Tab-separated table of C-alpha atoms in Angstrom:
chain	number	residue	atom	x	y	z
A	1	MET	CA	0.175	6.201	-23.156
A	2	LEU	CA	-0.250	7.252	-26.744
A	3	ARG	CA	-0.060	3.586	-27.773
A	4	TRP	CA	-2.849	4.241	-30.226
A	5	LEU	CA	-0.592	6.838	-31.889
A	6	ARG	CA	2.287	4.400	-32.240
A	7	GLY	CA	0.152	1.834	-34.010
A	8	PHE	CA	-1.772	4.281	-36.177
A	9	VAL	CA	-0.775	4.451	-39.863
A	10	LEU	CA	-3.041	5.564	-42.682
A	11	PRO	CA	-2.850	3.130	-45.636
A	12	GLY	CA	-1.599	4.648	-48.830
A	13	VAL	CA	-0.433	7.827	-47.196
A	14	ALA	CA	2.332	6.502	-44.973
A	15	CYS	CA	4.414	5.664	-48.058
A	16	GLN	CA	4.247	9.291	-49.255
A	17	LYS	CA	5.062	10.934	-45.982
A	18	ASP	CA	7.319	10.240	-43.048
A	19	GLU	CA	5.424	8.000	-40.657
A	20	ASP	CA	6.236	10.083	-37.588
A	21	ASP	CA	5.267	13.325	-39.339
A	22	LEU	CA	1.909	11.789	-40.172
A	23	ARG	CA	1.319	10.647	-36.620
A	24	TYR	CA	2.318	14.043	-35.246
A	25	GLU	CA	-0.023	15.760	-37.670
A	26	ILE	CA	-2.888	13.563	-36.469
A	27	LEU	CA	-1.928	14.388	-32.905
A	28	PHE	CA	-1.828	18.121	-33.652
A	29	GLN	CA	-5.262	18.012	-35.299
A	30	ASP	CA	-6.664	16.210	-32.299
A	31	LEU	CA	-5.264	18.859	-29.968
A	32	ASP	CA	-6.506	21.732	-32.160
A	33	SER	CA	-10.100	21.327	-31.062
A	34	ASP	CA	-11.357	24.576	-32.648
A	35	GLY	CA	-9.555	23.938	-35.954
A	36	ASP	CA	-7.872	27.353	-36.139
A	37	GLY	CA	-4.433	25.926	-36.884
A	38	LEU	CA	-3.082	26.841	-33.445
A	39	VAL	CA	-2.923	24.838	-30.217
A	40	ASP	CA	-3.227	27.192	-27.269
A	41	ILE	CA	-2.368	26.304	-23.692
A	42	VAL	CA	-5.997	25.516	-22.812
A	43	GLU	CA	-6.293	23.043	-25.700
A	44	LEU	CA	-2.958	21.513	-24.748
A	45	GLN	CA	-4.089	21.177	-21.143
A	46	GLU	CA	-7.368	19.554	-22.170
A	47	GLY	CA	-5.581	17.187	-24.535
A	48	LEU	CA	-3.123	16.009	-21.873
A	49	LYS	CA	-5.969	15.616	-19.404
A	50	ASN	CA	-8.118	13.605	-21.812
A	51	TRP	CA	-5.237	11.252	-22.634
A	52	GLY	CA	-4.184	10.950	-18.980
A	53	LEU	CA	-0.746	12.361	-19.804
A	54	SER	CA	-0.525	15.233	-17.333
A	55	SER	CA	2.267	14.670	-14.816
A	56	GLY	CA	0.732	17.132	-12.372
A	57	GLN	CA	3.724	19.488	-12.753
A	58	ASN	CA	2.268	22.125	-15.130
A	59	SER	CA	3.119	19.843	-18.055
A	60	GLU	CA	1.217	21.925	-20.582
A	61	LYS	CA	2.988	25.120	-19.459
A	62	HIS	CA	6.459	23.581	-19.876
A	63	ILE	CA	5.599	22.150	-23.300
A	64	PHE	CA	3.940	25.376	-24.463
A	65	GLU	CA	6.832	27.601	-23.374
A	66	ALA	CA	9.421	25.283	-24.946
A	67	GLY	CA	7.571	25.028	-28.261
A	68	ASN	CA	6.196	28.547	-28.672
A	69	THR	CA	9.285	30.134	-30.247
A	70	ASN	CA	7.512	33.258	-31.550
A	71	ASP	CA	5.740	33.979	-28.235
A	72	ASP	CA	2.264	34.229	-29.724
A	73	SER	CA	-1.009	32.824	-28.392
A	74	GLY	CA	-0.557	29.287	-29.665
A	75	LEU	CA	1.625	26.603	-31.253
A	76	ASP	CA	1.327	26.234	-34.989
A	77	PHE	CA	2.071	22.899	-36.638
A	78	GLU	CA	5.692	23.807	-37.464
A	79	GLU	CA	6.418	24.828	-33.878
A	80	PHE	CA	4.689	21.699	-32.625
A	81	MET	CA	6.728	19.487	-34.950
A	82	GLN	CA	10.000	21.189	-34.013
A	83	TYR	CA	9.276	20.777	-30.311
A	84	LEU	CA	8.590	17.047	-30.772
A	85	LYS	CA	11.789	16.535	-32.772
A	86	ASP	CA	13.903	18.440	-30.217
A	87	HIS	CA	12.239	16.546	-27.399
A	88	GLU	CA	12.881	13.253	-29.188
A	89	ILE	CA	16.619	13.952	-29.180
A	90	LYS	CA	16.533	14.526	-25.411
A	91	MET	CA	14.511	11.365	-24.871
A	92	ARG	CA	16.999	9.404	-27.011
A	93	LEU	CA	19.845	10.550	-24.768
A	94	ALA	CA	17.805	9.620	-21.701
A	95	PHE	CA	17.028	6.199	-23.164
A	96	ASN	CA	20.685	5.547	-23.939
A	97	SER	CA	21.795	6.609	-20.454
A	98	LEU	CA	19.274	4.223	-18.906
A	99	ASP	CA	20.179	1.349	-21.252
A	100	LYS	CA	23.404	0.520	-19.449
A	101	ASN	CA	24.179	-2.666	-21.382
A	102	ASN	CA	23.421	-1.079	-24.782
A	103	ASP	CA	21.127	-3.889	-25.894
A	104	GLY	CA	18.427	-1.530	-27.173
A	105	ILE	CA	15.916	-2.352	-24.457
A	106	ILE	CA	15.274	-1.269	-20.877
A	107	GLU	CA	14.640	-3.867	-18.186
A	108	THR	CA	13.409	-3.724	-14.584
A	109	SER	CA	16.950	-3.907	-13.195
A	110	GLU	CA	17.863	-0.705	-15.061
A	111	ILE	CA	14.767	1.080	-13.704
A	112	ILE	CA	15.638	-0.009	-10.168
A	113	ALA	CA	19.210	1.239	-10.636
A	114	ALA	CA	18.020	4.619	-11.965
A	115	LEU	CA	15.810	5.236	-8.931
A	116	LYS	CA	18.437	3.914	-6.548
A	117	SER	CA	20.796	6.609	-7.831
A	118	LEU	CA	18.273	9.116	-6.424
A	119	GLY	CA	18.209	7.361	-3.087
A	120	VAL	CA	14.838	5.714	-3.779
A	121	ASN	CA	14.724	1.970	-3.260
A	122	ILE	CA	11.837	0.208	-4.991
A	123	SER	CA	10.978	-3.466	-5.141
A	124	GLU	CA	11.126	-5.502	-8.327
A	125	ALA	CA	7.314	-5.623	-8.320
A	126	GLN	CA	7.140	-1.802	-8.293
A	127	ALA	CA	9.724	-1.610	-11.089
A	128	LYS	CA	7.626	-4.048	-13.113
A	129	LYS	CA	4.576	-1.796	-12.712
A	130	ILE	CA	6.571	1.156	-14.061
A	131	LEU	CA	7.801	-0.965	-16.949
A	132	GLN	CA	4.310	-2.290	-17.720
A	133	SER	CA	2.937	1.253	-17.933
A	134	ILE	CA	5.304	1.883	-20.866
A	135	ASP	CA	5.505	-1.603	-22.404
A	136	SER	CA	2.889	-1.824	-25.163
A	137	ASP	CA	3.704	-5.230	-26.662
A	138	GLY	CA	3.780	-7.339	-23.514
A	139	THR	CA	7.477	-8.277	-23.735
A	140	MET	CA	8.217	-6.881	-20.244
A	141	THR	CA	10.933	-4.723	-21.789
A	142	ILE	CA	10.901	-1.213	-23.245
A	143	ASP	CA	12.287	-0.574	-26.711
A	144	TRP	CA	13.021	2.838	-28.222
A	145	ASP	CA	9.642	3.255	-29.952
A	146	GLU	CA	7.728	2.467	-26.767
A	147	TRP	CA	9.903	4.896	-24.825
A	148	LYS	CA	9.603	7.647	-27.434
A	149	TYR	CA	5.822	7.584	-27.683
A	150	TYR	CA	5.296	7.262	-23.953
A	151	PHE	CA	7.341	10.404	-23.234
A	152	LEU	CA	6.231	12.214	-26.392
A	153	LEU	CA	4.288	14.875	-24.473
A	154	HIS	CA	6.033	14.670	-21.132
A	155	PRO	CA	7.985	17.758	-20.004
A	156	ALA	CA	10.961	15.776	-18.624
A	157	LYS	CA	14.236	16.793	-20.282
A	158	ASN	CA	16.673	14.153	-19.031
A	159	ILE	CA	16.942	10.874	-17.165
A	160	ASP	CA	17.128	12.602	-13.757
A	161	GLU	CA	13.767	14.303	-14.324
A	162	ILE	CA	12.280	11.035	-15.590
A	163	ALA	CA	13.573	9.238	-12.501
A	164	HIS	CA	12.023	11.947	-10.312
A	165	PHE	CA	8.744	11.429	-12.186
A	166	TRP	CA	8.935	7.689	-11.482
A	167	LYS	CA	9.720	8.428	-7.837
A	168	CYS	CA	6.641	10.630	-7.520
A	169	SER	CA	4.420	8.220	-9.444
A	170	THR	CA	5.564	5.307	-7.272
A	171	VAL	CA	4.771	7.196	-4.078
A	172	HIS	CA	1.485	8.399	-5.595
A	173	SER	CA	0.626	4.828	-6.503
A	174	LEU	CA	1.221	3.803	-2.914
A	175	LYS	CA	-0.898	6.688	-1.675
A	176	SER	CA	-3.701	5.878	-4.088
A	177	ARG	CA	-3.929	2.428	-2.553
A	178	ARG	CA	-4.362	3.897	0.904
A	179	LEU	CA	-8.087	4.101	0.739
A	180	ARG	CA	-9.957	6.421	3.020
A	181	LEU	CA	-12.428	4.699	5.293
A	182	ILE	CA	-15.570	5.614	3.319
A	183	GLY	CA	-13.846	4.949	-0.023
A	184	GLY	CA	-12.768	1.541	1.254
A	185	PHE	CA	-16.362	0.636	2.140
A	186	GLU	CA	-17.603	1.815	-1.261
A	187	GLN	CA	-14.989	-0.181	-3.175
A	188	MET	CA	-15.654	-3.347	-1.182
A	189	VAL	CA	-19.418	-3.105	-1.685
A	190	LYS	CA	-18.931	-2.411	-5.395
A	191	GLU	CA	-16.596	-5.393	-5.819
A	192	GLY	CA	-18.485	-8.019	-3.835
A	193	GLY	CA	-21.725	-6.568	-2.496
A	194	ILE	CA	-22.668	-5.907	1.109
A	195	HIS	CA	-21.528	-9.406	2.114
A	196	SER	CA	-17.923	-8.495	1.221
A	197	LEU	CA	-17.800	-6.294	4.350
A	198	TRP	CA	-17.806	-9.515	6.395
A	199	ARG	CA	-15.409	-11.460	4.172
A	200	GLY	CA	-13.010	-13.419	6.364
A	201	ASN	CA	-15.161	-12.871	9.450
A	202	GLY	CA	-15.814	-16.619	9.720
A	203	VAL	CA	-12.125	-17.238	10.383
A	204	ASN	CA	-12.051	-14.282	12.750
A	205	VAL	CA	-14.957	-15.670	14.782
A	206	PHE	CA	-13.473	-19.154	14.674
A	207	LYS	CA	-10.099	-17.998	16.022
A	208	ILE	CA	-11.308	-15.525	18.627
A	209	ALA	CA	-12.555	-18.180	21.078
A	210	PRO	CA	-9.271	-20.123	21.437
A	211	GLU	CA	-7.227	-16.906	21.238
A	212	THR	CA	-9.132	-15.170	24.031
A	213	THR	CA	-9.246	-18.307	26.178
A	214	LEU	CA	-5.523	-18.879	25.787
A	215	LYS	CA	-4.688	-15.228	26.438
A	216	ILE	CA	-6.793	-14.883	29.583
A	217	GLY	CA	-5.767	-18.252	30.985
A	218	ALA	CA	-2.081	-17.709	30.221
A	219	TYR	CA	-2.205	-14.170	31.652
A	220	GLU	CA	-3.516	-15.363	34.993
A	221	GLN	CA	-1.023	-18.246	35.059
A	222	TYR	CA	1.953	-16.050	34.202
A	223	LYS	CA	0.899	-13.606	36.948
A	224	LYS	CA	0.941	-16.427	39.480
A	225	TRP	CA	4.359	-17.580	38.345
A	226	LEU	CA	5.777	-14.046	38.504
A	227	SER	CA	4.281	-13.100	41.878
A	228	PHE	CA	6.627	-14.661	44.426
A	229	ASP	CA	5.102	-15.762	47.742
A	230	ASP	CA	1.711	-14.324	46.730
A	231	ALA	CA	3.158	-10.818	46.796
A	232	LYS	CA	1.186	-8.007	45.242
A	233	VAL	CA	1.419	-8.053	41.473
A	234	GLY	CA	3.037	-4.848	40.235
A	235	ILE	CA	2.952	-3.099	36.883
A	236	THR	CA	6.095	-4.859	35.658
A	237	GLU	CA	4.675	-8.299	36.422
A	238	ARG	CA	1.373	-7.391	34.748
A	239	PHE	CA	3.139	-6.108	31.628
A	240	VAL	CA	5.399	-9.150	31.317
A	241	SER	CA	2.489	-11.515	31.972
A	242	GLY	CA	0.345	-9.774	29.357
A	243	SER	CA	3.155	-9.841	26.804
A	244	LEU	CA	3.845	-13.528	27.328
A	245	ALA	CA	0.131	-14.352	27.297
A	246	GLY	CA	-0.391	-12.489	24.020
A	247	ALA	CA	2.645	-14.162	22.460
A	248	THR	CA	1.431	-17.591	23.582
A	249	ALA	CA	-2.064	-17.099	22.181
A	250	GLN	CA	-0.862	-15.597	18.886
A	251	THR	CA	1.684	-18.343	18.322
A	252	CYS	CA	-1.016	-20.975	18.674
A	253	ILE	CA	-3.562	-19.338	16.362
A	254	TYR	CA	-1.288	-17.472	13.901
A	255	PRO	CA	-2.098	-19.633	10.831
A	256	MET	CA	-5.708	-18.514	11.239
A	257	GLU	CA	-4.512	-14.873	11.099
A	258	VAL	CA	-3.001	-15.621	7.702
A	259	LEU	CA	-6.206	-17.320	6.536
A	260	LYS	CA	-8.228	-14.317	7.691
A	261	THR	CA	-6.015	-11.856	5.810
A	262	ARG	CA	-6.076	-13.923	2.614
A	263	MET	CA	-9.853	-14.318	2.679
A	264	ILE	CA	-10.305	-10.593	3.271
A	265	LEU	CA	-8.015	-9.728	0.351
A	266	GLY	CA	-9.324	-12.446	-1.946
A	267	GLU	CA	-11.762	-11.692	-4.724
A	268	THR	CA	-15.411	-12.623	-4.451
A	269	GLY	CA	-15.758	-16.372	-5.005
A	270	GLN	CA	-12.007	-17.039	-4.872
A	271	TYR	CA	-12.390	-19.154	-1.742
A	272	SER	CA	-15.519	-21.118	-0.869
A	273	GLY	CA	-14.617	-21.239	2.811
A	274	ILE	CA	-11.920	-21.585	5.448
A	275	ILE	CA	-10.990	-25.152	4.497
A	276	ASP	CA	-10.871	-24.326	0.770
A	277	CYS	CA	-8.625	-21.328	1.443
A	278	GLY	CA	-6.300	-23.415	3.610
A	279	LYS	CA	-6.057	-26.180	1.004
A	280	LYS	CA	-5.272	-23.746	-1.825
A	281	LEU	CA	-2.602	-21.920	0.161
A	282	LEU	CA	-0.995	-25.193	1.205
A	283	LYS	CA	-0.985	-26.506	-2.375
A	284	GLN	CA	0.166	-23.307	-4.073
A	285	GLU	CA	2.597	-21.824	-1.541
A	286	GLY	CA	3.456	-24.503	0.996
A	287	VAL	CA	3.391	-24.624	4.785
A	288	ARG	CA	5.693	-21.606	5.234
A	289	THR	CA	3.031	-19.211	3.937
A	290	PHE	CA	0.959	-19.855	7.093
A	291	PHE	CA	3.715	-18.177	9.110
A	292	LYS	CA	4.445	-15.274	6.755
A	293	GLY	CA	4.827	-12.146	8.887
A	294	TYR	CA	5.071	-14.119	12.136
A	295	ILE	CA	8.204	-12.338	13.423
A	296	PRO	CA	6.817	-8.759	13.215
A	297	ASN	CA	3.522	-10.092	14.577
A	298	PHE	CA	5.350	-11.706	17.511
A	299	LEU	CA	7.335	-8.535	18.200
A	300	GLY	CA	4.184	-6.434	17.890
A	301	ILE	CA	2.047	-8.562	20.198
A	302	LEU	CA	4.518	-8.194	23.072
A	303	PRO	CA	3.907	-4.457	23.669
A	304	TYR	CA	0.261	-4.682	22.569
A	305	ALA	CA	-0.844	-7.468	24.915
A	306	GLY	CA	1.405	-6.238	27.704
A	307	ILE	CA	0.066	-2.685	27.579
A	308	ASP	CA	-3.529	-3.766	26.922
A	309	LEU	CA	-3.873	-6.146	29.873
A	310	ALA	CA	-1.627	-4.228	32.271
A	311	VAL	CA	-3.217	-0.810	31.673
A	312	TYR	CA	-6.702	-2.315	31.849
A	313	GLU	CA	-6.146	-3.865	35.273
A	314	LEU	CA	-4.299	-0.824	36.593
A	315	LEU	CA	-7.137	1.523	35.577
A	316	LYS	CA	-9.801	-0.807	36.959
A	317	ASN	CA	-7.996	-1.318	40.268
A	318	TYR	CA	-7.301	2.420	40.570
A	319	TRP	CA	-11.011	3.152	40.220
A	320	LEU	CA	-11.938	0.459	42.733
A	321	GLU	CA	-9.433	1.788	45.271
A	322	HIS	CA	-10.398	5.454	44.967
A	323	TYR	CA	-14.038	5.606	43.883
A	324	ALA	CA	-15.759	2.297	44.673
A	325	THR	CA	-17.683	1.914	47.926
A	326	ASN	CA	-17.793	-1.627	49.255
A	327	SER	CA	-17.930	-3.135	45.748
A	328	VAL	CA	-15.634	-5.216	43.600
A	329	ASP	CA	-17.713	-4.617	40.485
A	330	PRO	CA	-17.000	-1.221	38.911
A	331	GLY	CA	-19.830	-1.603	36.413
A	332	ILE	CA	-19.894	-1.971	32.634
A	333	ILE	CA	-19.378	1.728	31.875
A	334	ILE	CA	-16.154	1.951	33.881
A	335	LEU	CA	-14.946	-1.357	32.473
A	336	LEU	CA	-15.702	-0.143	28.951
A	337	GLY	CA	-13.734	3.064	29.494
A	338	CYS	CA	-10.759	1.234	30.986
A	339	SER	CA	-10.739	-1.348	28.205
A	340	ALA	CA	-11.149	1.211	25.414
A	341	LEU	CA	-8.211	3.252	26.707
A	342	SER	CA	-5.998	0.195	27.259
A	343	HIS	CA	-6.802	-1.203	23.788
A	344	THR	CA	-6.063	2.161	22.181
A	345	CYS	CA	-2.695	2.454	23.946
A	346	GLY	CA	-1.808	-1.080	22.864
A	347	GLN	CA	-2.839	-0.420	19.265
A	348	ILE	CA	-0.735	2.736	18.982
A	349	ALA	CA	2.325	1.042	20.477
A	350	SER	CA	2.167	-2.060	18.283
A	351	PHE	CA	0.550	-0.809	15.062
A	352	PRO	CA	3.758	-0.296	13.014
A	353	LEU	CA	4.747	-3.940	13.450
A	354	ASN	CA	1.190	-5.096	12.753
A	355	LEU	CA	1.297	-3.097	9.526
A	356	VAL	CA	4.597	-4.737	8.548
A	357	ARG	CA	3.068	-8.150	9.300
A	358	THR	CA	0.071	-7.440	7.054
A	359	ARG	CA	2.283	-6.091	4.260
A	360	MET	CA	4.364	-9.279	4.371
A	361	GLN	CA	1.210	-11.387	4.129
A	362	VAL	CA	-0.038	-9.281	1.212
A	363	GLN	CA	3.315	-9.508	-0.584
A	364	ALA	CA	3.139	-13.276	-0.273
A	365	LEU	CA	-0.143	-13.004	-2.172
A	366	GLU	CA	0.898	-10.451	-4.809
A	367	GLU	CA	4.549	-11.424	-5.364
A	368	LYS	CA	4.581	-15.200	-5.263
A	369	GLY	CA	8.059	-16.642	-5.409
A	370	THR	CA	9.685	-13.537	-3.911
A	371	THR	CA	10.567	-12.904	-0.285
A	372	THR	CA	11.046	-9.508	1.348
A	373	SER	CA	12.597	-9.582	4.789
A	374	MET	CA	11.085	-7.625	7.658
A	375	ILE	CA	14.040	-5.203	7.754
A	376	ASP	CA	13.889	-4.585	3.988
A	377	LEU	CA	10.151	-3.954	4.173
A	378	ILE	CA	10.582	-1.506	7.054
A	379	GLN	CA	13.214	0.373	5.017
A	380	GLU	CA	10.959	0.343	1.971
A	381	ILE	CA	8.010	1.797	3.908
A	382	HIS	CA	10.238	4.464	5.476
A	383	ASN	CA	11.832	5.457	2.149
A	384	ASN	CA	8.585	5.538	0.150
A	385	GLU	CA	6.061	6.748	2.726
A	386	GLY	CA	7.994	8.282	5.585
A	387	LYS	CA	7.250	7.833	9.278
A	388	LYS	CA	3.529	8.344	8.742
A	389	GLY	CA	3.513	5.273	6.522
A	390	PHE	CA	3.856	3.044	9.592
A	391	PHE	CA	0.467	4.237	10.869
A	392	ARG	CA	-1.613	3.846	7.691
A	393	GLY	CA	-4.954	2.336	8.660
A	394	LEU	CA	-4.653	3.209	12.343
A	395	THR	CA	-7.947	5.150	12.331
A	396	PRO	CA	-10.241	2.220	11.415
A	397	ASN	CA	-8.333	0.079	13.916
A	398	ILE	CA	-9.040	2.613	16.654
A	399	ILE	CA	-12.688	2.937	15.575
A	400	LYS	CA	-13.251	-0.807	15.773
A	401	VAL	CA	-11.908	-0.813	19.348
A	402	LEU	CA	-15.176	0.467	20.856
A	403	PRO	CA	-17.538	-2.370	19.814
A	404	ALA	CA	-14.781	-4.941	20.294
A	405	VAL	CA	-13.935	-3.927	23.848
A	406	ILE	CA	-17.564	-4.092	24.988
A	407	ILE	CA	-17.464	-7.820	24.314
A	408	SER	CA	-13.865	-8.507	25.325
A	409	CYS	CA	-13.943	-6.709	28.669
A	410	ALA	CA	-17.298	-8.226	29.591
A	411	ALA	CA	-16.056	-11.678	28.581
A	412	TYR	CA	-12.856	-11.226	30.591
A	413	GLU	CA	-14.700	-10.217	33.745
A	414	LYS	CA	-17.314	-12.962	33.474
A	415	VAL	CA	-14.757	-15.673	32.709
A	416	THR	CA	-12.462	-14.674	35.562
A	417	GLN	CA	-15.392	-14.500	37.979
A	418	HIS	CA	-16.767	-17.850	36.817
A	419	MET	CA	-13.380	-19.532	37.125
A	420	GLY	CA	-12.703	-17.965	40.491
A	421	LEU	CA	-9.630	-16.091	39.309
A	422	ILE	CA	-10.481	-12.862	41.093
């Protein structure tokens, strides 16, 4: 921010006048939109808004009250200059307190340490984004001039307030990435056209056949193994069988989950197809990237598949026992209701771990060469986003349940009937 001001010097005049005074005079004239020699609070507010400098904390009010020493309707140039000089002294003290090794520059490690002192743990990638917002020369460090002009019209008075500003901006940055459903559709269409809404669907279709076959087949087999002497299969056996079946299927097809996520997140034209995506990931990141996020996925699939399959059969059998008359086919409507409810219960129970899995896959894409453990990522989500952060994106997942279950429940019933499993 205000990088244009740092680099602006009028030829022939800078040698006659202090460079900073000249820049501040240009800044004052730009703020004084009506040219009356005073900058009132409305002009200050508009100026901060136009430059994108408002911190959302009544910045203009804090600056105006601090600078308006004679309590009139506006800041004259002398008051404006005095405020900037006083503020510069405070920012110098803040800079020095942050520059722990006294080398005249601020690095990512010092930003991380400053936020950690407030109990906010951020990743190195997040610290780099903060640094890049201030760094104007691309050195990935912040010198005094960059610091001074960035915080020139920021109301923070010390390093604690600056750290709180970074804390809020980091959380806001995370929130800004949490697109609402309609906004997500609009951004995807804008970036890659209507076809981008189905990006990665080829992998999804390709993996769904073996995944469903393995899950259904393994579920029935595990039920047989767990039902001793053909005894009636209870809820515990159904849950354990469903969990093991889901884990078996996911373990076999997990690399395709990674391919799907990468193709969805990739830019238009980045991958020409499934094989191209697989080759590029293998060449650039190695075999391990195909199992990034496997542990949270494995832990998440246990309750999801267990609840999904167990609740589905329990609801279906309950209806058959109490409402069906001489029929073993409850009909598509009943099956749809049972499946929708069982899928929803499974999604809610397993969604936090699925979110962690996806974040780990995304971090492998955005932060190549760095590894964040599952526990560290869980702590990071909790610290930055709170408990609600573990359920970001749950709504579209629930919405997609309805069309998905129509196919899955019908396929399950037809397959089991065809194979003589019921």
